[in-house]
Structures are given as structure tokens and as C-alpha cells.
Coordinates of C-alpha atoms and ligand atoms in Angstrom, one line a residue:
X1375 CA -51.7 34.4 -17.5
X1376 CA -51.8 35.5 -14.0
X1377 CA -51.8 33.1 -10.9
X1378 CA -54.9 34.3 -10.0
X1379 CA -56.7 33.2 -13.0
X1380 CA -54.6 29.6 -13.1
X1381 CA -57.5 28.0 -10.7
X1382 CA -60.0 28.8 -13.6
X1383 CA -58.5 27.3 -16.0
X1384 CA -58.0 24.5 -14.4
X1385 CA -61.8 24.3 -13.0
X1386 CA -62.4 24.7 -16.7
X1387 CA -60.5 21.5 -17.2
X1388 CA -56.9 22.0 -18.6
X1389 CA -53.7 21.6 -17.4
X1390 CA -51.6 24.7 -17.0
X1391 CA -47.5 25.1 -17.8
X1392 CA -46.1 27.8 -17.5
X1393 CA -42.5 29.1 -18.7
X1394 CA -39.8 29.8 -15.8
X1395 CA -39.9 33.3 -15.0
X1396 CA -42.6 34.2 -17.8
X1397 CA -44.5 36.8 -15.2
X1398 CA -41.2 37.9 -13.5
X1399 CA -41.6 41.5 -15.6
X1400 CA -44.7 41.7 -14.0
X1401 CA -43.6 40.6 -10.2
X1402 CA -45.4 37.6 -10.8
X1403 CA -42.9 34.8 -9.7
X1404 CA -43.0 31.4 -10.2
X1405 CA -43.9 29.7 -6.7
X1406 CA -47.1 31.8 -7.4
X1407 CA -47.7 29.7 -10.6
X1408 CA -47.1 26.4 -8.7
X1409 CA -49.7 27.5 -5.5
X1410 CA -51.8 28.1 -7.7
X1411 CA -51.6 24.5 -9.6
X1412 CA -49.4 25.4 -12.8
X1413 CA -46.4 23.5 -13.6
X1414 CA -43.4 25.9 -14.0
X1415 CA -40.6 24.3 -16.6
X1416 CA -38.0 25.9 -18.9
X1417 CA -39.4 23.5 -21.8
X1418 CA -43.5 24.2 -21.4
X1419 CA -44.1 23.7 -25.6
X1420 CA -43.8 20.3 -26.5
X1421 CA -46.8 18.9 -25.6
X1422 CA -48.9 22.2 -25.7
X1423 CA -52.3 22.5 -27.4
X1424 CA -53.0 25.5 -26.9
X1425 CA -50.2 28.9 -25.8
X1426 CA -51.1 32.1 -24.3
X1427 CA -49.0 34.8 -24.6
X1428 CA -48.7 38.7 -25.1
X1429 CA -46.4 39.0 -28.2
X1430 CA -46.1 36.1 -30.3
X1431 CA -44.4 33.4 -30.0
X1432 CA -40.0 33.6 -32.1
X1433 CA -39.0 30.6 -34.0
X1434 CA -37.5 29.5 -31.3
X1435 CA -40.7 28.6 -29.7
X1436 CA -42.9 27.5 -32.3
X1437 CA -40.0 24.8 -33.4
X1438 CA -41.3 22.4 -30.4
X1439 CA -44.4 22.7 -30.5
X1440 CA -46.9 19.7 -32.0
X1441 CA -48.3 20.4 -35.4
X1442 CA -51.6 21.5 -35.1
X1443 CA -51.4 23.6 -31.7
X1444 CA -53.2 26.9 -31.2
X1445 CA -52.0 29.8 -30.3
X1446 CA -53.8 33.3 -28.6
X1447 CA -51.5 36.5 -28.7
X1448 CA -51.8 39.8 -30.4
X1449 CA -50.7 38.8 -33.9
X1450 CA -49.4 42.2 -36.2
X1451 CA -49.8 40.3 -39.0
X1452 CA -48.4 42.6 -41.7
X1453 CA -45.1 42.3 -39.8
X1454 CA -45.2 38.2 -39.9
X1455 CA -45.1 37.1 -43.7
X1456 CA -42.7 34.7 -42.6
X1457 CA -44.0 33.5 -39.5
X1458 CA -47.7 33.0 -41.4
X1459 CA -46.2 30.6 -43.9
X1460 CA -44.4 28.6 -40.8
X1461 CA -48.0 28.6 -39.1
X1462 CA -49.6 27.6 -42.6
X1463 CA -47.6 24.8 -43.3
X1464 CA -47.3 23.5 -39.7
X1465 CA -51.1 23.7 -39.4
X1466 CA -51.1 26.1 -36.4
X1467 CA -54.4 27.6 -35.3
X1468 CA -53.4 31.4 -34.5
X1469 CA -55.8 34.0 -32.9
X1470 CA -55.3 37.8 -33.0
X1471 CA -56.6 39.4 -29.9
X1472 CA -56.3 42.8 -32.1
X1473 CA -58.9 41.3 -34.1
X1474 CA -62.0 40.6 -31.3
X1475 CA -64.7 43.0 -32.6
X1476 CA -66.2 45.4 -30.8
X1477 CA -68.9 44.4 -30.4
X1478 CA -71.2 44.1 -26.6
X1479 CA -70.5 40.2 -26.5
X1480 CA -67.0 40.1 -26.8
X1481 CA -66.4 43.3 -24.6
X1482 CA -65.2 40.9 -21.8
X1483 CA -62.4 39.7 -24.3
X1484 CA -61.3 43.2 -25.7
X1485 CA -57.5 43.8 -24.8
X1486 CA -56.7 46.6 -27.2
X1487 CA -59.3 48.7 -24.7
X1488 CA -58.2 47.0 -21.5
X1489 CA -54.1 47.8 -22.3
X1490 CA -55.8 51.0 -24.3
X1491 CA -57.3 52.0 -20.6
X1492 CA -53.7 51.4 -18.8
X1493 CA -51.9 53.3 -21.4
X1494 CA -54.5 56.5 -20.9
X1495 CA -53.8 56.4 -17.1
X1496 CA -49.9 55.7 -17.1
X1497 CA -50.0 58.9 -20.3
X1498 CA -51.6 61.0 -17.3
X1499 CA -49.5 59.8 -14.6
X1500 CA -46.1 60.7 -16.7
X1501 CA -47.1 64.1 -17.8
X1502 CA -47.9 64.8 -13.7
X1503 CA -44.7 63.4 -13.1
X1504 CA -42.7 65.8 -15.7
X1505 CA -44.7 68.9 -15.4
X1506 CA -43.1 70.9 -12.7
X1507 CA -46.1 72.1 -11.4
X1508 CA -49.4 71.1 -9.2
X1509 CA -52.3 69.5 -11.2
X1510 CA -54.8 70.3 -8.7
X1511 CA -56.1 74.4 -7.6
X1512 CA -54.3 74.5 -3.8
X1513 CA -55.1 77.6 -1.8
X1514 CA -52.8 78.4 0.7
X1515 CA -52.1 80.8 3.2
X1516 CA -49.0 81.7 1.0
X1517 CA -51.2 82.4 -2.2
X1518 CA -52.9 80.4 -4.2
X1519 CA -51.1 77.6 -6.5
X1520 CA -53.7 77.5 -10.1
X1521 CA -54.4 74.3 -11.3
X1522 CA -52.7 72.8 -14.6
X1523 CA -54.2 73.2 -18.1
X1524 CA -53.7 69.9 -19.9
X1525 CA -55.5 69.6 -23.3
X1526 CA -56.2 65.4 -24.7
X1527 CA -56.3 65.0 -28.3
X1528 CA -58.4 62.0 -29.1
X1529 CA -60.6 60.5 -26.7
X1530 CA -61.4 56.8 -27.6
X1531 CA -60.5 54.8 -24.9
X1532 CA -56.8 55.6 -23.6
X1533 CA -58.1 59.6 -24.2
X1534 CA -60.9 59.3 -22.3
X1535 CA -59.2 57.6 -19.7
X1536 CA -55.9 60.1 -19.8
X1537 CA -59.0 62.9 -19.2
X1538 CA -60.6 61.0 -15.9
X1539 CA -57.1 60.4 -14.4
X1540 CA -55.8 64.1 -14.8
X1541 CA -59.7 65.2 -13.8
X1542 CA -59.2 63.3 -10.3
X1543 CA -55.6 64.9 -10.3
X1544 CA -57.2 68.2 -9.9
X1545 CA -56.1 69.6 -13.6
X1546 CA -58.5 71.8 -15.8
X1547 CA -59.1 69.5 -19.2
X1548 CA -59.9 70.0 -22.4
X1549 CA -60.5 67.5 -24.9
X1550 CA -60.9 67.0 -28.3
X1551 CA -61.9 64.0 -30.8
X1552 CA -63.1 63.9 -34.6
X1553 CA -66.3 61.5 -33.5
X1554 CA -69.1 63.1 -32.8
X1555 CA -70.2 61.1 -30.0
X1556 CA -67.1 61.7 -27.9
X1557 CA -68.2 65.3 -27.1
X1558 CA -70.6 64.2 -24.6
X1559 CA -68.2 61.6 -23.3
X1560 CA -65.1 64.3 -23.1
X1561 CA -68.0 66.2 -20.5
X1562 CA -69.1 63.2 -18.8
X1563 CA -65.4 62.8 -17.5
X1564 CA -65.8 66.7 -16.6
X1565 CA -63.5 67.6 -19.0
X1566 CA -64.4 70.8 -21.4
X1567 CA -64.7 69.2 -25.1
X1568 CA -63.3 71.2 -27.5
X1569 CA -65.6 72.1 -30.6
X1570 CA -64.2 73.1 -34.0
X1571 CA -66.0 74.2 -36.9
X1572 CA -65.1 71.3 -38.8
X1573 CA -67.1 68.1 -39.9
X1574 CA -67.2 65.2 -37.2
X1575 CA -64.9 62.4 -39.3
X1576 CA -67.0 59.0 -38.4
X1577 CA -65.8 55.4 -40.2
X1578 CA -66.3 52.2 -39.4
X1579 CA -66.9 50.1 -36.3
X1580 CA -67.5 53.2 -34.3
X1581 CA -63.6 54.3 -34.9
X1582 CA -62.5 57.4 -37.0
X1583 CA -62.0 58.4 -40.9
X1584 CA -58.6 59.4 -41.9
X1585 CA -58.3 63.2 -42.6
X1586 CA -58.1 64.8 -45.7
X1587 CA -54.7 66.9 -45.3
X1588 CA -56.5 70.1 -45.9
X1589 CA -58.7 69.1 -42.7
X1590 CA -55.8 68.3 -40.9
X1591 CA -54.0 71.4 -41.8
X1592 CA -57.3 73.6 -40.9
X1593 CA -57.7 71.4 -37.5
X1594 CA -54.2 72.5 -36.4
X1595 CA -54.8 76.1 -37.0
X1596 CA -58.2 75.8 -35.0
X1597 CA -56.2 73.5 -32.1
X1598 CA -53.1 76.3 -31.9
X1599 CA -54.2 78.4 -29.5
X1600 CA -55.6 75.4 -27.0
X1601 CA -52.3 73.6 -27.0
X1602 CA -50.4 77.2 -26.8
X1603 CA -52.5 77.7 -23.7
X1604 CA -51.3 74.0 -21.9
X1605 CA -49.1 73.5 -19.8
X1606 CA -49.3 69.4 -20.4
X1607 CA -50.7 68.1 -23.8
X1608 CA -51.5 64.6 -24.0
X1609 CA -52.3 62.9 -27.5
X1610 CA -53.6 60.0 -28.3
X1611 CA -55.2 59.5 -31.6
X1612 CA -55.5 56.6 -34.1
X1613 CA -57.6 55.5 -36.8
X1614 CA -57.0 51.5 -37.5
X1615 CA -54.6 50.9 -40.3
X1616 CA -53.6 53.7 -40.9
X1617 CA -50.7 55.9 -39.6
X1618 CA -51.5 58.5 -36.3
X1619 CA -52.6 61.0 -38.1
X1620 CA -50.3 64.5 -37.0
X1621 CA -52.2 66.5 -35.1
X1622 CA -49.3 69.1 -33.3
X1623 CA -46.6 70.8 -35.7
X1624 CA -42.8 71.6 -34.1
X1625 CA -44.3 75.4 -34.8
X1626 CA -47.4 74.5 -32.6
X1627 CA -45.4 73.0 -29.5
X1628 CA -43.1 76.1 -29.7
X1629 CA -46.3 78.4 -28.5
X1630 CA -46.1 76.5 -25.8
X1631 CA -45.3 78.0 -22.4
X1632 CA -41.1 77.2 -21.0
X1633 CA -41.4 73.4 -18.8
X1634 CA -44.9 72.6 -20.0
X1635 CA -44.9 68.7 -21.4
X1636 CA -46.3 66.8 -24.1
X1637 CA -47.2 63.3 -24.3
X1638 CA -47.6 61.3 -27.4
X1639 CA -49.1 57.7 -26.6
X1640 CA -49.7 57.4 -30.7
X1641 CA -45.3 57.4 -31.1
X1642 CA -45.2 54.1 -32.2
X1643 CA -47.9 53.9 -34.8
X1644 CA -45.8 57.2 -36.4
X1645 CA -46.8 59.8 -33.9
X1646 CA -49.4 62.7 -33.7
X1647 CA -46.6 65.1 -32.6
X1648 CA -44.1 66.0 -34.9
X1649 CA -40.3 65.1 -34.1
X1650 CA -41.6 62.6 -31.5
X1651 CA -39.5 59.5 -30.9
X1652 CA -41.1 56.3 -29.0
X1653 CA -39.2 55.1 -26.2
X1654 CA -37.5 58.7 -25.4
X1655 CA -37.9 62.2 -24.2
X1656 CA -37.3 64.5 -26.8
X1657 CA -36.4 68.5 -26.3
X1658 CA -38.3 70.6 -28.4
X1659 CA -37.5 74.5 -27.4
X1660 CA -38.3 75.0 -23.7
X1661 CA -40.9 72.1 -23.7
X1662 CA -40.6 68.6 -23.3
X1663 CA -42.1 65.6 -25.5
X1664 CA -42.3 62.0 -24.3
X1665 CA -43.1 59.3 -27.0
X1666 CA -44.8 55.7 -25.7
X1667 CA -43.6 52.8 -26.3
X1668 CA -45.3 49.7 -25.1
X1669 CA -46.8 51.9 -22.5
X1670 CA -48.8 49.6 -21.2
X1671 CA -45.8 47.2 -19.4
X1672 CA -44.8 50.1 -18.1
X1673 CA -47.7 49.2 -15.5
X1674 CA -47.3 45.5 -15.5
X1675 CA -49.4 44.5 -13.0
X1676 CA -52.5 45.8 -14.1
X1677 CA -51.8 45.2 -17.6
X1678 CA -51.1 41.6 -17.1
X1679 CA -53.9 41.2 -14.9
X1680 CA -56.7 42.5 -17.8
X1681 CA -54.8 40.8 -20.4
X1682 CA -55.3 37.9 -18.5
X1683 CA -58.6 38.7 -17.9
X1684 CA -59.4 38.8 -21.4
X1685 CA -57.5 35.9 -22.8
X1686 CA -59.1 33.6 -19.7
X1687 CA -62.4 35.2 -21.6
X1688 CA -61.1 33.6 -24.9
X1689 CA -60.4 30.8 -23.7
X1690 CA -63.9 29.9 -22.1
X1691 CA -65.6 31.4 -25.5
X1692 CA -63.5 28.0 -27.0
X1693 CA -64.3 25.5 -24.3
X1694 CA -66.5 23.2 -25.1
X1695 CA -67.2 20.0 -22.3
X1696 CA -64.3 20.7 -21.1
X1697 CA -62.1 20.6 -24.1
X1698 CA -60.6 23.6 -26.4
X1699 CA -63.2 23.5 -29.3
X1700 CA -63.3 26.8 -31.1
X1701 CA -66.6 27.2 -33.2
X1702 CA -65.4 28.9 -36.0
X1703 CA -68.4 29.6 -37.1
X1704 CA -68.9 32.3 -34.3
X1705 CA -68.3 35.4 -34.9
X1706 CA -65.5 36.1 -32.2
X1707 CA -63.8 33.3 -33.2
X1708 CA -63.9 34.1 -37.1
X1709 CA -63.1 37.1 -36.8
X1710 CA -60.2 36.4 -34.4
X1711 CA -58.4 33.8 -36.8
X1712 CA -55.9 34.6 -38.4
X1713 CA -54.5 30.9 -39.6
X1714 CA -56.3 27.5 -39.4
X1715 CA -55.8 24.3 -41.1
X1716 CA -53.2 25.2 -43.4
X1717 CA -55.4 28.2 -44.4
X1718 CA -54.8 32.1 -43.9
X1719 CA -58.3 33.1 -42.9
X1720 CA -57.4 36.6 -41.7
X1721 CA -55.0 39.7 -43.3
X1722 CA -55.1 41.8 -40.7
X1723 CA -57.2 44.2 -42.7
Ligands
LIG1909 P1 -58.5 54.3 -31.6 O1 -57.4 53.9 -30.7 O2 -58.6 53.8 -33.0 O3 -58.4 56.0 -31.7 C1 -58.3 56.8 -30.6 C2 -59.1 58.0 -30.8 O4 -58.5 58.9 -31.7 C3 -60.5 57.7 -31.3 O5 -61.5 58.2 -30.4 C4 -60.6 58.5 -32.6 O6 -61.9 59.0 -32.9 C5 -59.6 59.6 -32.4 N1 -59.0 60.3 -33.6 C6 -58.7 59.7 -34.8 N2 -58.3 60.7 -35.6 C7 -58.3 61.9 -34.9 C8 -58.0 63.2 -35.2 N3 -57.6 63.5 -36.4 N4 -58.1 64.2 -34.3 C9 -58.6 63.8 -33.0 N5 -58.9 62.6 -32.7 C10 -58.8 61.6 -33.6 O7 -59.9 54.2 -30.9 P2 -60.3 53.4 -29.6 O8 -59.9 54.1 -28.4 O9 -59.8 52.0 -29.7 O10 -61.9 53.4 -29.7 C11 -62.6 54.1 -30.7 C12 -64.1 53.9 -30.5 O11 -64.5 52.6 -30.4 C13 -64.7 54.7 -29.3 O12 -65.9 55.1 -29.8 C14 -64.9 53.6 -28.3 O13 -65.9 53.9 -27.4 C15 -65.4 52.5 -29.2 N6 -65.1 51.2 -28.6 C16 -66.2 50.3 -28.6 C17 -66.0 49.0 -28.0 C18 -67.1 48.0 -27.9 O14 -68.2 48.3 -28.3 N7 -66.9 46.8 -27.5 C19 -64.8 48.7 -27.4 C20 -63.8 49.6 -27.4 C21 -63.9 50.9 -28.1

């Protein structure tokens, strides 16, 4: 939660705690909590109903607080079997805010796009930052400086926002996606989109279909010679539950030309670039490749201040007469629950 947002929750009717120095990461510092009318304590679980938070909450935490609390976090929950039997048996409510569908309704409430649309930006910002050369075309009375080449692979939300922010950098972009829809959108940004003769790969929910691996061998041919031709390459493709599918061989990077950069904001769901690590900056011949790790708190404050944003949106969805009252038979809600009553109503699936 961010100070800002305290007042509404407490127009909505609760009482706000908040833990010492919970949004120091962020610059947000307590005697902002406590303007804003939070209470700021070490201890703020014992008497919670209901806890906010980014990641979810250790042991340690869920040991004080009263049976039967809620709590709203992102919730991986194949990584949690043992923290899903805790939550079961101590009759927790969890919500997953992974899970909010995409759908119009609950677009207020969506944090994978919000911290989706910071990642995108901060991918942009980095490779500017490591490529040794000028985004934007400068003419000068020296000669003229030509503008970058950066080529985005996958252009769902962090794409399409890693396309915009090098676009208003000055760069020349091309992107590319497997969805047919995101042509238009890769133009709209006044990027060129990239077209392969190869079928458009639509699943689901508006997201992608995994690729066969003779589709994904014939896309990397076809992609060679636009990621030979960048000087930055920015990837960012997903398709849910499954791992990034690997877009950009070792052999591929090495076309590239000496200091150009690659960025790989899919590292830590296995990476679309071969040989990438999350978290580090790995050489690969004369180029080099960066691999994300919880990109987005590497721009706190606006990361906090959507996640906020959206949670504050949850929280109202489950407000009834001024009390938390989630009606679980609505479709947000539902789909957001992950345990309830001693019951696992979600797999993560
Ligand atoms: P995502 O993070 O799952 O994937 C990122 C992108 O990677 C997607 O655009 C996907 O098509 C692309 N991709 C997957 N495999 C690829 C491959 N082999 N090569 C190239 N690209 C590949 O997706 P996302 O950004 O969360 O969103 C995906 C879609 O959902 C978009 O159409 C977006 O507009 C839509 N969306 C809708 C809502 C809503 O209606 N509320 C909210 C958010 C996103």
C-alpha cells in the first residue's frame, strides 16, 4: 500500500497497520503512513483480517495471525505446497492477484499488466543505458549520428510498452509477436511489425500457444537476420504455464554487431535467450545480455504505486457496507481464490 491510497481505505471503513519500514524499498517512509492515518508497528498481524502484500506472506508472519484472516498477494502456488496446507488447515482466505482474469471489469485490478507495463519501460531504459550509442537520429554540424535499431520479441503488454518507450527515445523498432492481433498494435506504437511466413499461434484468454519445436526452430531462422541487424534486442515473451519459449540461439546473438545489447525480461520464467542468467549481465562474444529479475522493483515507486492501485481495486470489489465481504460467487473473486474455508479452490492452473 502506498500513503496515498491509505485515506481510501480508511473512507471505505477499515483501519490501516502498516509494518515499520514495509515501503522503505520504495522511499515510502513511515511518518508518511502515519500522515496519512495508518498505524506503523513492528507487530501489525495479530489482529489483522485482512493483509496486503506483494509476495506472500513466510511462516513467520502467518504464525500470528487469527485463524480465518485473508490475505491478497501474488500467490505462485505450485511453489507453496507447504504453505497451502498451513492456509488449509488454519482456514486462511488467500487471493492470487496472478489469477484476476482479463477480462474489461477487472482491468482496474490487473497487476501482472500494471508491473508487466513497468517491466517493458525499465527493459527499454536498460538497453539505452548499455548500448553505447544514441537512440534517437541527431544531425549535426559534425555529421549525422543514425538512430539505433532495436528489434522487441513479443509484444503483450511489457513488449508493447518496451516498443513505445524506445519509439519516444528516438530508436527505429521492429517488433514481433505470434498473435495475430499484435501486428496492428506493434504499428500503432510506430514500430515496424515484423511478418513471418508462419501461422499466427492464438490460445486462450487472448494469450499465446506454445510452439511446436519445429515452429520454433523455423521462427529463428526467419528472426536471424532482424536480430543480426540490431544493435539492442529486447525480449519478452511468455505463454502462461509454460516455460519462455527460446526464441534467440548463442549462434543468433553472435551475428550480432561488437557492443550491441540484449535484454531478456522472460530470464526468470527460463529465458527466451539462450545462456541468459536473471539477475546478471552475461558476455556472449562482443555483445552483452542482461537477464530480469523482479524488474519491476527495480522502479519502485511506480510499481508500488499501480500495485497499490490495483489491490485498493480488490479491496473495494470485497467491501460490502463497509465491511470485507468477498462474494465468492463473482467471478473476480472466484477466480482469484486460491484457499477458503479449509478448501483449495484454486491450483494455479
Ligand atoms: P504474456 O506475458 O503471457 O506474453 C507476452 C507476449 O509474448 C504475448 O504477446 C505473447 O503472444 C508473446 N509470445 C508468446 N510466445 C511467443 C513466441 N514464440 N514468439 C513471439 N512472441 C511470443 O502476455 P501479456 O503481455 O500478459 O498479454 C497477452 C495478451 O493479453 C495481449 O493480447 C494483451 O493485450 C491481453 N491482455 C488483456 C487484458 C484484459 O483484457 N484485461 C489485460 C492484459 C493483457
Amino acid at each position: 500500500m502506498v500513503p496515498d491510497l491509505v485515506g481510501k481505505l480508511r473512507a471505505a471503513g477499515y483501519q490501516v497497520t502498516v509494518q515499520a519500514g514495509a515501503g522503505s524499498g520504495a522511499l515510502l517512509f513511515d511518518p508518511a503512513y502515519e500522515v496519512a492515518g495508518a498505524l506503523v508497528t513492528e507487530h501489525p498481524f495479530d489482529e489483522a483480517d485482512v493483509v496486503l502484500s506483494v509476495q506472500p506472506l513466510d511462516a513467520n508472519c502467518l504464525a500470528p495471525l487469527p485463524s480465518g484472516a485473508t490475505t491478497i498477494s501474488f500467490f505462485p502456488y505450485a511453489e507453496r505446497p507447504t504453505d497451502v496446507a498451513l492456509r488449509r488447515e488454519r482456514k486462511f482466505t488467500t487471493f492470487g492477484m496472478e489469477y484476476v482474469p482479463r477480462i474489461s471489469r477487472a482491468q482496474s485490478m490487473d497487476a501482472l499488466s500494471s508491473q508487466a507495463l513497468v517491466a517493458g519501460y525499465r527493459g527499454a531504459i536498460v538497453a539505452a543505458d548499455m548500448l553505447g550509442q544514441f537512440f534517437p537520429l541527431s544531425m549535426t554540424a559534425a555529421g549525422t549520428v543514425p538512430p539505433a535499431q532495436v528489434v522487441v520479441l513479443g509484444a503483450g503488454v511489457a513488449g508493447l510498452q518496451a516498443i513505445a518507450t524506445c519509439r519516444r527515445l528516438g530508436a527505429v523498432v521492429k517488433g514481433y509477436d505470434v498473435r495475430a492481433a499484435a501486428a496492428e498494435e506493434i504499428r500503432s506504437m510506430g514500430a515496424q511489425a515484423i511478418e513471418l511466413p508462419l501461422p499466427t499461434l492464438e490460445g486462450a484468454g487472448g494469450y499465446a500457444r506454445e510452439m511446436t519445436e519445429d515452429r520454433a526452430q523455423r521462427q529463428r531462422e526467419l528472426l536471424a537476420s532482424y536480430i543480426a541487424a540490431a544493435d539492442a534486442l529486447i525480449t519478452t515473451a511468455a505463454v502462461p504455464g509454460r516455460r519462455a519459449p527460446l526464441l534467440v540461439t548463442t549462434e543468433m546473438i553472435m551475428q550480432m554487431a561488437p557492443g550491441s545489447v540484449v535484454i531478456d525480461l522472460a530470464a526468470e520464467a527460463g529465458g527466451n535467450v539462450e545462456g541468459v542468467v536473471a539477475g546478471s549481465v552475461v558476455r556472449v562474444g562482443p555483445v552483452q545480455l542482461w537477464g530480469g529479475a523482479n524488474v519491476p522493483s527495480q522502479m519502485p515507486g511506480p510499481a508500488s504505486r499501480l500495485y497499490a492501485q490495483n489491490v485498493l481495486n480488490v479491496i473495494m470489489l470485497m467491501t460490502r457496507d463497509g465491511r470485507f465481504a468477498p462474494d465468492f460467487d463473482d467471478e473476480i473473486t472466484s477466480a482469484m481464490c486460491v484457499t477458503h474455508a479449509g478448501n483449495v479452490l484454486h491450483d494455479g492452473g
